[in-house]
């Protein structure tokens, strides 16, 4: 009997998600190495930019470098590149019909597994780039560690909420690759992965910081750096988590009424 067998259903599913991804340590370490290398390259670019424009976006040079490695650390847990869910494949094969008749809600089932996945990738792919950044550049320490961990958790939930909508939309489209590509572009640009959203000017910057993608990277980074009030950042993330999960529940109900089996 495994150590997770005695757990209630949803913690057991989270444990399953953790163990499932923990089976691929080599891939996770390779991803951590790649994130670290690109983090170093990005750090030098941001150092040059902030030396040319001191105080840009309200960040000092050390804050900008720290932001760089925080964003690299978020790539794995937040699943910023790709949907990271099995739903599109199960929809195409028709297996989603079985998922929808389980006694446990499909959305909570997937969320539990995704939290386990994120927990493993936080350990395997987030900590190494952060340690490398600290060793090479001396990144700043978190202003509120407990609030930061809570913010990361909410960021994962927001990320799941968005990715679940994209994945479940495969019930109504013949090919989900277009949606996945659009999601990748929106997430990469509006999450703060490329550049801090605080440097975007005027109404466009205000809009970018109000969108759900900002809750995935920008909000946890601001909590870490102390550039945002933790209570406000957490409330912003919690709001988007509730909104996206509610939309996901509605879309699941619609999918239950009309399951399109593609190729099955």
mmCIF file with all atom_site columns, C-alpha atoms in Angstrom, residues 2-15:
data_model
loop_
_atom_site.group_PDB
_atom_site.id
_atom_site.type_symbol
_atom_site.label_atom_id
_atom_site.label_alt_id
_atom_site.label_comp_id
_atom_site.label_asym_id
_atom_site.label_entity_id
_atom_site.label_seq_id
_atom_site.pdbx_PDB_ins_code
_atom_site.Cartn_x
_atom_site.Cartn_y
_atom_site.Cartn_z
_atom_site.occupancy
_atom_site.B_iso_or_equiv
_atom_site.pdbx_formal_charge
_atom_site.auth_seq_id
_atom_site.auth_comp_id
_atom_site.auth_asym_id
_atom_site.auth_atom_id
_atom_site.pdbx_PDB_model_num
ATOM 1  C CA . UNK A 1 2  ? 1.391  3.425  -0.980 1.00 0.00 ? 2  UNK A CA 1
ATOM 2  C CA . UNK A 1 3  ? 1.781  6.209  1.507  1.00 0.00 ? 3  UNK A CA 1
ATOM 3  C CA . UNK A 1 4  ? -1.063 8.166  -0.133 1.00 0.00 ? 4  UNK A CA 1
ATOM 4  C CA . UNK A 1 5  ? -3.610 5.340  -0.061 1.00 0.00 ? 5  UNK A CA 1
ATOM 5  C CA . UNK A 1 6  ? -5.139 6.396  3.269  1.00 0.00 ? 6  UNK A CA 1
ATOM 6  C CA . UNK A 1 7  ? -5.633 10.027 2.226  1.00 0.00 ? 7  UNK A CA 1
ATOM 7  C CA . UNK A 1 8  ? -9.029 11.495 1.286  1.00 0.00 ? 8  UNK A CA 1
ATOM 8  C CA . UNK A 1 9  ? -9.775 11.631 -2.438 1.00 0.00 ? 9  UNK A CA 1
ATOM 9  C CA . UNK A 1 10 ? -8.480 15.068 -3.418 1.00 0.00 ? 10 UNK A CA 1
ATOM 10 C CA . UNK A 1 11 ? -5.246 14.990 -1.376 1.00 0.00 ? 11 UNK A CA 1
ATOM 11 C CA . UNK A 1 12 ? -4.701 11.503 -2.794 1.00 0.00 ? 12 UNK A CA 1
ATOM 12 C CA . UNK A 1 13 ? -5.118 12.858 -6.317 1.00 0.00 ? 13 UNK A CA 1
ATOM 13 C CA . UNK A 1 14 ? -2.632 15.631 -5.536 1.00 0.00 ? 14 UNK A CA 1
ATOM 14 C CA . UNK A 1 15 ? -0.195 13.016 -4.245 1.00 0.00 ? 15 UNK A CA 1
#
